[in-house]
Amino acid sequence: MSTPPADRPTGAPAAPASSSGAPAAPYSSTRLVDAGRHFDRKVATVNLPVVRASSVLFETLADADAEGAAAMAGERHRTTYATSGTPTTMALTDALAEIEGAGHDCRAAVMPSGLAAISVPLLAYCSPGDHVLMSDSVYGPARVFASTLFARFGVATEFFEPTIGAGIGALVKPNTKVIYLESPGSYTFEIQDVPAICRVARARGVLTMIDNAWASPAFARPFDWGIDVSLLPLTKYWGGHADFLMGAAVVRTEHWPKLWQAIRQLGVCVGGDDAFLALRGLRTAEVRMRRHEATALEVARWLEGRPEVARVLHPALPSHPQHALWERDFSGSSGLFSFELKAATQAQLAALCERRRFFRIGYSWGGFESLIMPAKIGTLRTVKPWTGGPLVRLHCGLEDAADLIADLGEGLAAMARAG
Ligand SMILES: *Cc1c(COP(=O)(O)O)cnc(C)c1O
């Protein structure tokens, strides 16, 4: 065969090769830096290679300047340094804009956690003196950010009843910059009338943001509802394996420049390995979610029949107060829901949650594994304080529903014994 070896840089002079194919040159420190960096043969694999990078290289100073101007302007796929993106993170942000923003003109940015994907956009869009309306049912750390650090920078956050709907109009002030939503709400699972709130916000010139953690783009389409900024904790269902942290903000393109400037100035970025894991996770997100959904519904219906349980807070159950809204707006439900116990002492809660075989005690959710955690709801609601019994949140993983039900049955029996 007379075909030349294809792994030589195109145009590079043929180096004398050893039997291993490596150039027959003596060892040197320079070789240590240079070796193996001239591979440029395209090999077709299913997944893109993982790019780990800080510096990005240029052929000329003019190239560096041109790329810098394009990156500063937030043009797609332009970067002068890995804080602005690498091929791996760009593949991920393209995918997120395409999926979460399907049918709309959107851009996406990734951040090192779901919480950063909440705080960074709020910082990007608000200034001192602004007013933010935030649902009373938001993720606890979002509430803490709004009430402390954000407040210190002069932004006043007012919490509102999650089911307010179009009534939000009465709370909008001349300086209201953002209405921040989460549907269903954390721990209490209220469904918000997001389309109605978005109509009011648009008429009053207020930006709308939503935390789309629970449903993910598989089951909810926030941009169809009229949302301007959708936040995705990729840590949860998109990652799906409890092995990395990441968040994304997907925004209508008109809102991209402000977000991009904040991201660049705050130095918020993610590494190639985590971006690769997010890309891998999202391929199977919808099929995993269908299984989480089926299992959680089976567990939820079983809990509804238990005498210890006052009610189950799951939007896909007909007993849920906003079930009709969920049916109108969502195309599925996930593995996360809560149930309220009629009564339980702290020792009984411990007996319910500890030493379970499948429901392990842990924060977060969205992975393949089941988790259980009592809610410390007392500190998390200010508009309408929680007056119900002890609240316990479950994440139903990918185990068999029968095993999860048996596990909870043992927990409830242990709870009774501890009484
Ligand atoms: C977990 C969670 C987040 C934050 O995601 P992290 O990646 O854990 O920071 C945001 N919103 C909701 C509703 C969550 O449950």
Short mmCIF file of C-alpha atoms and ligand atoms in Angstrom, two decimals:
data_model
loop_
_atom_site.label_atom_id
_atom_site.label_comp_id
_atom_site.label_asym_id
_atom_site.label_seq_id
_atom_site.Cartn_x
_atom_site.Cartn_y
_atom_site.Cartn_z
CA MET A 1 0.00 0.00 0.00
CA SER A 2 1.39 3.36 -0.95
CA THR A 3 -1.06 5.56 1.05
CA PRO A 4 0.94 7.98 3.22
CA PRO A 5 0.48 7.79 6.99
CA ALA A 6 -2.56 9.97 7.76
CA ASP A 7 -1.66 11.01 11.30
CA ARG A 8 1.02 13.46 10.15
CA PRO A 9 0.08 17.15 10.25
CA THR A 10 -0.93 18.17 6.76
CA GLY A 11 1.92 20.06 5.17
CA ALA A 12 4.38 19.16 7.96
CA PRO A 13 7.67 17.66 6.82
CA ALA A 14 7.94 13.91 7.27
CA ALA A 15 9.96 13.22 10.40
CA PRO A 16 11.99 10.06 10.51
CA ALA A 17 9.71 7.64 12.32
CA SER A 18 10.59 4.91 14.80
CA SER A 19 8.76 1.59 14.68
CA SER A 20 6.10 3.06 17.04
CA GLY A 21 5.43 5.87 14.58
CA ALA A 22 7.00 8.52 16.87
CA PRO A 23 9.69 10.76 15.38
CA ALA A 24 13.15 9.38 16.13
CA ALA A 25 14.38 12.46 17.98
CA PRO A 26 16.16 12.56 21.34
CA TYR A 27 14.31 13.36 24.55
CA SER A 28 14.18 17.03 25.54
CA SER A 29 12.03 19.32 27.67
CA THR A 30 10.69 20.88 24.49
CA ARG A 31 9.56 17.47 23.25
CA LEU A 32 7.67 17.06 26.53
CA VAL A 33 5.65 20.18 25.68
CA ASP A 34 5.28 19.53 21.95
CA ALA A 35 4.78 15.79 21.69
CA GLY A 36 1.40 14.58 20.51
CA ARG A 37 0.00 18.04 19.78
CA HIS A 38 0.12 17.77 15.99
CA PHE A 39 -2.56 15.17 15.52
CA ASP A 40 -5.05 16.63 13.11
CA ARG A 41 -6.57 13.69 11.33
CA LYS A 42 -10.35 13.80 11.60
CA VAL A 43 -11.70 10.61 13.17
CA ALA A 44 -15.45 10.29 13.18
CA THR A 45 -16.77 9.34 16.63
CA VAL A 46 -20.35 9.57 17.92
CA ASN A 47 -19.48 12.05 20.65
CA LEU A 48 -17.25 15.09 20.37
CA PRO A 49 -13.90 14.82 22.12
CA VAL A 50 -13.66 16.48 25.54
CA VAL A 51 -11.72 19.72 25.31
CA ARG A 52 -9.93 20.76 28.47
CA ALA A 53 -8.51 24.22 28.05
CA SER A 54 -7.48 27.56 29.46
CA SER A 55 -5.56 29.25 26.61
CA VAL A 56 -6.89 29.41 23.08
CA LEU A 57 -4.24 29.86 20.34
CA PHE A 58 -4.12 32.21 17.34
CA GLU A 59 -2.04 32.27 14.16
CA THR A 60 -1.69 36.07 14.09
CA LEU A 61 -2.21 39.11 16.32
CA ALA A 62 -4.91 40.28 13.92
CA ASP A 63 -6.72 36.95 14.43
CA ALA A 64 -6.55 37.43 18.20
CA ASP A 65 -7.99 40.95 17.93
CA ALA A 66 -10.77 39.89 15.59
CA GLU A 67 -11.71 36.94 17.75
CA GLY A 68 -11.63 39.16 20.84
CA ALA A 69 -14.10 41.63 19.36
CA ALA A 70 -16.43 38.82 18.29
CA ALA A 71 -16.21 37.08 21.68
CA MET A 72 -16.84 40.36 23.51
CA ALA A 73 -19.94 40.91 21.40
CA GLY A 74 -21.19 37.48 22.41
CA GLU A 75 -21.17 36.01 18.90
CA ARG A 76 -21.79 32.30 18.78
CA HIS A 77 -18.70 30.03 18.81
CA ARG A 78 -16.21 32.87 19.28
CA THR A 79 -13.69 32.67 22.12
CA THR A 80 -10.28 34.01 23.13
CA TYR A 81 -10.00 32.05 26.36
CA ALA A 82 -11.80 29.06 27.83
CA THR A 83 -13.82 31.29 30.19
CA SER A 84 -15.67 32.30 27.02
CA GLY A 85 -16.08 28.72 25.86
CA THR A 86 -14.44 25.69 24.28
CA PRO A 87 -15.80 23.38 21.58
CA THR A 88 -17.20 21.13 24.33
CA THR A 89 -19.04 23.88 26.21
CA MET A 90 -20.23 25.41 22.92
CA ALA A 91 -21.68 22.06 21.84
CA LEU A 92 -23.57 22.00 25.13
CA THR A 93 -24.86 25.58 24.93
CA ASP A 94 -25.95 25.00 21.32
CA ALA A 95 -27.86 21.90 22.44
CA LEU A 96 -29.49 23.72 25.36
CA ALA A 97 -30.59 26.68 23.24
CA GLU A 98 -31.96 24.27 20.65
CA ILE A 99 -33.86 22.07 23.11
CA GLU A 100 -35.07 24.43 25.84
CA GLY A 101 -35.55 27.21 23.30
CA ALA A 102 -37.14 25.03 20.61
CA GLY A 103 -39.35 27.16 18.37
CA HIS A 104 -37.86 30.39 19.71
CA ASP A 105 -34.76 32.47 19.06
CA CYS A 106 -32.67 31.71 22.17
CA ARG A 107 -29.10 31.58 23.43
CA ALA A 108 -27.77 29.56 26.35
CA ALA A 109 -24.95 29.94 28.86
CA VAL A 110 -23.64 27.42 31.36
CA MET A 111 -22.63 28.03 34.95
CA PRO A 112 -20.92 25.92 37.61
CA SER A 113 -24.13 25.09 39.53
CA GLY A 114 -27.87 25.47 39.26
CA LEU A 115 -27.68 28.10 41.99
CA ALA A 116 -25.15 30.13 39.98
CA ALA A 117 -27.60 29.95 37.06
CA ILE A 118 -30.09 31.75 39.35
CA SER A 119 -27.82 34.36 40.97
CA VAL A 120 -25.82 35.35 37.87
CA PRO A 121 -28.84 36.21 35.67
CA LEU A 122 -30.46 38.13 38.55
CA LEU A 123 -27.22 40.15 38.89
CA ALA A 124 -27.09 40.58 35.12
CA TYR A 125 -30.59 42.02 34.75
CA CYS A 126 -31.02 44.09 37.94
CA SER A 127 -29.44 47.27 39.29
CA PRO A 128 -29.57 49.03 42.68
CA GLY A 129 -33.02 50.49 43.28
CA ASP A 130 -34.79 47.78 41.29
CA HIS A 131 -37.66 45.71 42.62
CA VAL A 132 -38.01 41.95 42.06
CA LEU A 133 -41.16 39.89 42.55
CA MET A 134 -40.32 36.33 43.58
CA SER A 135 -42.67 33.42 44.16
CA ASP A 136 -42.94 32.36 47.82
CA SER A 137 -42.35 28.75 46.73
CA VAL A 138 -38.87 29.16 45.18
CA TYR A 139 -35.85 26.99 45.82
CA GLY A 140 -34.56 27.93 49.32
CA PRO A 141 -31.07 29.13 48.29
CA ALA A 142 -32.64 31.45 45.66
CA ARG A 143 -34.67 33.03 48.45
CA VAL A 144 -31.54 33.38 50.62
CA PHE A 145 -29.61 35.02 47.74
CA ALA A 146 -32.46 37.47 47.07
CA SER A 147 -32.90 38.38 50.75
CA THR A 148 -29.23 38.83 51.66
CA LEU A 149 -26.48 39.39 49.05
CA PHE A 150 -28.86 40.76 46.41
CA ALA A 151 -30.53 42.98 49.02
CA ARG A 152 -27.08 44.27 50.04
CA PHE A 153 -26.57 45.42 46.43
CA GLY A 154 -29.75 47.46 46.68
CA VAL A 155 -32.31 45.24 44.97
CA ALA A 156 -35.54 44.81 46.96
CA THR A 157 -37.24 41.44 46.58
CA GLU A 158 -40.91 41.01 47.44
CA PHE A 159 -42.33 37.51 47.74
CA PHE A 160 -45.80 36.68 46.44
CA GLU A 161 -48.33 33.87 46.77
CA PRO A 162 -47.36 31.31 44.07
CA THR A 163 -50.93 30.84 42.81
CA ILE A 164 -51.52 34.58 42.30
CA GLY A 165 -51.83 34.26 38.49
CA ALA A 166 -52.85 37.45 36.66
CA GLY A 167 -53.29 39.08 40.11
CA ILE A 168 -49.53 39.70 39.95
CA GLY A 169 -50.37 42.95 38.14
CA ALA A 170 -51.37 44.58 41.45
CA LEU A 171 -47.84 44.02 42.81
CA VAL A 172 -45.92 45.42 39.83
CA LYS A 173 -44.29 48.77 40.66
CA PRO A 174 -42.66 51.29 38.31
CA ASN A 175 -39.23 49.91 39.34
CA THR A 176 -40.16 46.20 39.06
CA LYS A 177 -37.48 44.67 36.85
CA VAL A 178 -37.99 40.91 37.18
CA ILE A 179 -40.78 38.48 38.05
CA TYR A 180 -39.15 35.25 39.18
CA LEU A 181 -41.14 31.99 39.04
CA GLU A 182 -40.74 28.32 39.80
CA SER A 183 -43.44 25.83 38.84
CA PRO A 184 -44.08 23.55 40.56
CA GLY A 185 -42.66 25.17 43.69
CA SER A 186 -39.91 23.58 45.76
CA TYR A 187 -41.23 21.21 48.46
CA THR A 188 -44.87 22.38 48.19
CA PHE A 189 -45.39 21.86 44.41
CA GLU A 190 -47.83 24.69 43.65
CA ILE A 191 -48.38 25.05 39.90
CA GLN A 192 -48.27 28.68 38.76
CA ASP A 193 -50.33 30.16 35.94
CA VAL A 194 -47.14 31.09 34.11
CA PRO A 195 -48.80 32.15 30.81
CA ALA A 196 -51.11 34.56 32.68
CA ILE A 197 -48.20 36.04 34.67
CA CYS A 198 -46.12 36.39 31.49
CA ARG A 199 -48.93 38.28 29.72
CA VAL A 200 -49.08 40.81 32.58
CA ALA A 201 -45.28 41.08 32.71
CA ARG A 202 -44.96 41.67 28.98
CA ALA A 203 -47.64 44.38 29.05
CA ARG A 204 -45.82 46.11 31.92
CA GLY A 205 -42.29 45.73 30.47
CA VAL A 206 -41.10 43.35 33.21
CA LEU A 207 -38.63 40.51 32.51
CA THR A 208 -39.82 37.01 33.48
CA MET A 209 -37.51 34.28 34.77
CA ILE A 210 -38.43 30.70 35.67
CA ASP A 211 -36.60 27.84 37.35
CA ASN A 212 -37.50 24.87 35.11
CA ALA A 213 -35.79 22.25 37.29
CA TRP A 214 -38.68 19.91 37.99
CA ALA A 215 -40.16 19.40 34.54
CA SER A 216 -37.05 20.07 32.44
CA PRO A 217 -37.57 20.77 28.72
CA ALA A 218 -38.94 17.23 28.35
CA PHE A 219 -42.18 18.15 30.14
CA ALA A 220 -42.41 21.97 30.13
CA ARG A 221 -41.93 24.62 27.44
CA PRO A 222 -41.40 27.92 29.32
CA PHE A 223 -40.72 29.96 26.15
CA ASP A 224 -44.10 28.85 24.74
CA TRP A 225 -45.62 30.21 27.96
CA GLY A 226 -43.98 33.59 27.27
CA ILE A 227 -40.98 33.38 29.63
CA ASP A 228 -37.87 35.48 28.84
CA VAL A 229 -35.24 33.56 30.83
CA SER A 230 -35.39 29.85 31.73
CA LEU A 231 -33.02 28.40 34.31
CA LEU A 232 -32.05 24.76 34.23
CA PRO A 233 -30.14 23.07 37.02
CA LEU A 234 -28.36 20.51 34.80
CA THR A 235 -27.24 18.85 38.03
CA LYS A 236 -30.70 17.31 38.23
CA TYR A 237 -32.38 15.40 35.39
CA TRP A 238 -30.06 16.53 32.60
CA GLY A 239 -27.01 15.13 34.30
CA GLY A 240 -29.07 12.36 35.80
CA HIS A 241 -26.26 10.49 37.52
CA ALA A 242 -25.45 12.62 40.60
CA ASP A 243 -21.87 13.04 39.41
CA PHE A 244 -21.45 16.73 38.57
CA LEU A 245 -22.90 20.18 39.25
CA MET A 246 -23.98 22.60 36.54
CA GLY A 247 -26.68 25.10 35.66
CA ALA A 248 -27.77 26.86 32.50
CA ALA A 249 -29.60 30.06 31.67
CA VAL A 250 -31.47 29.98 28.37
CA VAL A 251 -32.63 33.43 27.24
CA ARG A 252 -34.43 35.03 24.34
CA THR A 253 -31.66 36.43 22.13
CA GLU A 254 -32.71 40.03 22.79
CA HIS A 255 -31.70 39.43 26.44
CA TRP A 256 -28.39 37.75 25.59
CA PRO A 257 -25.96 40.74 25.62
CA LYS A 258 -26.60 41.66 29.28
CA LEU A 259 -26.25 38.07 30.45
CA TRP A 260 -23.11 37.51 28.41
CA GLN A 261 -21.40 40.62 29.80
CA ALA A 262 -22.17 39.53 33.38
CA ILE A 263 -20.87 36.02 32.71
CA ARG A 264 -17.62 37.32 31.22
CA GLN A 265 -17.07 39.86 33.97
CA LEU A 266 -17.84 37.44 36.79
CA GLY A 267 -15.62 34.75 35.25
CA VAL A 268 -18.36 32.15 35.44
CA CYS A 269 -17.62 29.05 33.35
CA VAL A 270 -17.52 25.23 33.40
CA GLY A 271 -14.85 22.67 32.52
CA GLY A 272 -14.86 20.35 29.53
CA ASP A 273 -15.29 17.14 31.53
CA ASP A 274 -18.48 18.37 33.19
CA ALA A 275 -19.78 19.77 29.91
CA PHE A 276 -19.21 16.36 28.34
CA LEU A 277 -21.16 14.66 31.15
CA ALA A 278 -24.03 17.11 30.65
CA LEU A 279 -24.07 16.38 26.89
CA ARG A 280 -24.07 12.66 27.59
CA GLY A 281 -26.82 12.95 30.19
CA LEU A 282 -29.19 14.97 28.04
CA ARG A 283 -29.32 12.30 25.30
CA THR A 284 -31.22 9.98 27.65
CA ALA A 285 -33.00 12.59 29.80
CA GLU A 286 -36.46 12.09 28.33
CA VAL A 287 -36.49 8.29 28.54
CA ARG A 288 -35.19 8.41 32.11
CA MET A 289 -37.82 10.99 33.00
CA ARG A 290 -40.65 8.84 31.63
CA ARG A 291 -39.49 6.08 33.97
CA HIS A 292 -39.08 8.47 36.94
CA GLU A 293 -42.61 9.71 36.18
CA ALA A 294 -44.22 6.25 36.12
CA THR A 295 -42.47 5.14 39.30
CA ALA A 296 -43.22 8.34 41.21
CA LEU A 297 -46.91 8.15 40.27
CA GLU A 298 -47.11 4.57 41.52
CA VAL A 299 -45.43 5.52 44.81
CA ALA A 300 -47.56 8.68 45.16
CA ARG A 301 -50.83 6.77 44.63
CA TRP A 302 -49.75 4.18 47.19
CA LEU A 303 -48.94 6.92 49.71
CA GLU A 304 -52.38 8.52 49.13
CA GLY A 305 -53.91 5.32 50.47
CA ARG A 306 -51.83 5.22 53.65
CA PRO A 307 -53.52 6.22 56.95
CA GLU A 308 -50.40 8.09 58.20
CA VAL A 309 -50.47 10.44 55.21
CA ALA A 310 -52.60 13.62 55.29
CA ARG A 311 -52.03 14.39 51.59
CA VAL A 312 -49.65 13.87 48.73
CA LEU A 313 -48.36 16.98 46.95
CA HIS A 314 -47.92 15.83 43.36
CA PRO A 315 -49.29 17.97 40.49
CA ALA A 316 -50.19 14.95 38.32
CA LEU A 317 -52.60 13.58 40.96
CA PRO A 318 -56.24 14.70 40.51
CA SER A 319 -56.23 15.61 44.23
CA HIS A 320 -53.66 18.37 43.62
CA PRO A 321 -55.25 21.87 43.88
CA GLN A 322 -53.73 23.06 40.58
CA HIS A 323 -54.01 19.72 38.76
CA ALA A 324 -55.99 21.34 35.92
CA LEU A 325 -53.25 23.93 35.33
CA TRP A 326 -50.64 21.17 35.31
CA GLU A 327 -52.69 19.26 32.74
CA ARG A 328 -53.03 22.36 30.57
CA ASP A 329 -49.35 23.37 30.62
CA PHE A 330 -47.17 20.28 31.21
CA SER A 331 -46.65 17.14 29.14
CA GLY A 332 -45.43 14.99 32.02
CA SER A 333 -44.38 14.86 35.66
CA SER A 334 -41.06 13.95 37.21
CA GLY A 335 -39.82 11.78 40.04
CA LEU A 336 -39.98 14.46 42.73
CA PHE A 337 -42.92 15.10 45.06
CA SER A 338 -43.76 15.55 48.74
CA PHE A 339 -46.19 14.06 51.19
CA GLU A 340 -47.59 15.54 54.38
CA LEU A 341 -47.80 13.34 57.46
CA LYS A 342 -50.76 13.74 59.83
CA ALA A 343 -48.27 13.94 62.70
CA ALA A 344 -44.74 12.83 63.51
CA THR A 345 -42.20 13.63 66.19
CA GLN A 346 -38.58 14.30 65.21
CA ALA A 347 -37.74 10.75 66.37
CA GLN A 348 -40.51 9.36 64.18
CA LEU A 349 -39.25 11.32 61.16
CA ALA A 350 -35.79 9.89 61.81
CA ALA A 351 -37.24 6.37 62.00
CA LEU A 352 -39.04 6.92 58.69
CA CYS A 353 -35.99 8.21 56.82
CA GLU A 354 -33.01 6.43 58.36
CA ARG A 355 -31.74 2.97 57.37
CA ARG A 356 -33.88 2.75 54.25
CA ARG A 357 -32.55 0.41 51.58
CA PHE A 358 -33.30 2.57 48.53
CA PHE A 359 -34.43 6.00 49.75
CA ARG A 360 -31.17 7.47 50.98
CA ILE A 361 -30.98 10.70 52.98
CA GLY A 362 -29.55 13.42 50.76
CA TYR A 363 -30.15 16.84 49.23
CA SER A 364 -30.58 17.38 45.51
CA TRP A 365 -32.40 14.96 43.18
CA GLY A 366 -32.69 14.04 39.51
CA GLY A 367 -30.14 11.23 39.57
CA PHE A 368 -30.84 7.53 39.04
CA GLU A 369 -31.09 7.00 42.79
CA SER A 370 -33.96 7.55 45.20
CA LEU A 371 -33.68 10.14 47.97
CA ILE A 372 -35.75 11.13 51.00
CA MET A 373 -35.60 14.38 52.97
CA PRO A 374 -37.97 16.03 55.46
CA ALA A 375 -38.58 19.69 54.54
CA LYS A 376 -37.60 22.47 56.93
CA ILE A 377 -40.47 24.41 55.43
CA GLY A 378 -40.94 26.73 58.44
CA THR A 379 -38.18 29.10 57.32
CA LEU A 380 -38.97 28.90 53.61
CA ARG A 381 -42.37 30.60 53.36
CA THR A 382 -43.15 34.17 54.40
CA VAL A 383 -46.31 35.06 52.42
CA LYS A 384 -48.31 32.05 53.52
CA PRO A 385 -46.54 30.24 56.39
CA TRP A 386 -46.83 26.45 56.32
CA THR A 387 -49.51 25.28 58.75
CA GLY A 388 -49.70 21.62 57.75
CA GLY A 389 -48.09 18.55 59.29
CA PRO A 390 -44.50 17.39 58.75
CA LEU A 391 -43.58 17.47 55.06
CA VAL A 392 -41.31 14.84 53.50
CA ARG A 393 -39.88 15.06 49.99
CA LEU A 394 -39.13 12.00 47.88
CA HIS A 395 -37.14 11.60 44.73
CA CYS A 396 -38.10 8.34 43.04
CA GLY A 397 -35.12 6.99 41.15
CA LEU A 398 -34.90 4.27 38.52
CA GLU A 399 -35.38 1.34 40.92
CA ASP A 400 -38.51 -0.84 40.58
CA ALA A 401 -41.57 0.86 42.05
CA ALA A 402 -42.42 -2.26 44.10
CA ASP A 403 -39.04 -2.10 45.85
CA LEU A 404 -39.50 1.59 46.63
CA ILE A 405 -43.00 0.99 48.00
CA ALA A 406 -41.75 -1.87 50.19
CA ASP A 407 -38.94 0.37 51.44
CA LEU A 408 -41.39 3.15 52.39
CA GLY A 409 -43.72 0.59 53.97
CA GLU A 410 -40.88 -0.46 56.27
CA GLY A 411 -40.18 3.20 56.99
CA LEU A 412 -43.79 3.90 57.96
CA ALA A 413 -43.80 0.80 60.18
CA ALA A 414 -40.58 1.99 61.86
CA MET A 415 -42.20 5.40 62.30
CA ALA A 416 -45.18 3.83 64.09
CA ARG A 417 -42.88 1.84 66.39
CA ALA A 418 -40.97 5.04 67.29
CA GLY A 419 -44.22 6.75 68.39
C1 LIG B 1 -31.25 21.82 43.07
C2 LIG B 1 -32.00 22.97 42.59
C3 LIG B 1 -31.34 24.09 42.11
C4 LIG B 1 -29.86 24.27 42.17
O1 LIG B 1 -29.08 23.37 41.48
P1 LIG B 1 -27.60 23.05 42.00
O2 LIG B 1 -26.90 22.61 40.76
O3 LIG B 1 -27.73 21.99 43.04
O4 LIG B 1 -27.01 24.33 42.54
C5 LIG B 1 -32.10 25.12 41.62
N1 LIG B 1 -33.44 25.07 41.61
C6 LIG B 1 -34.11 24.01 42.07
C7 LIG B 1 -35.59 24.01 42.03
C8 LIG B 1 -33.42 22.93 42.59
O5 LIG B 1 -34.10 21.89 43.10
#
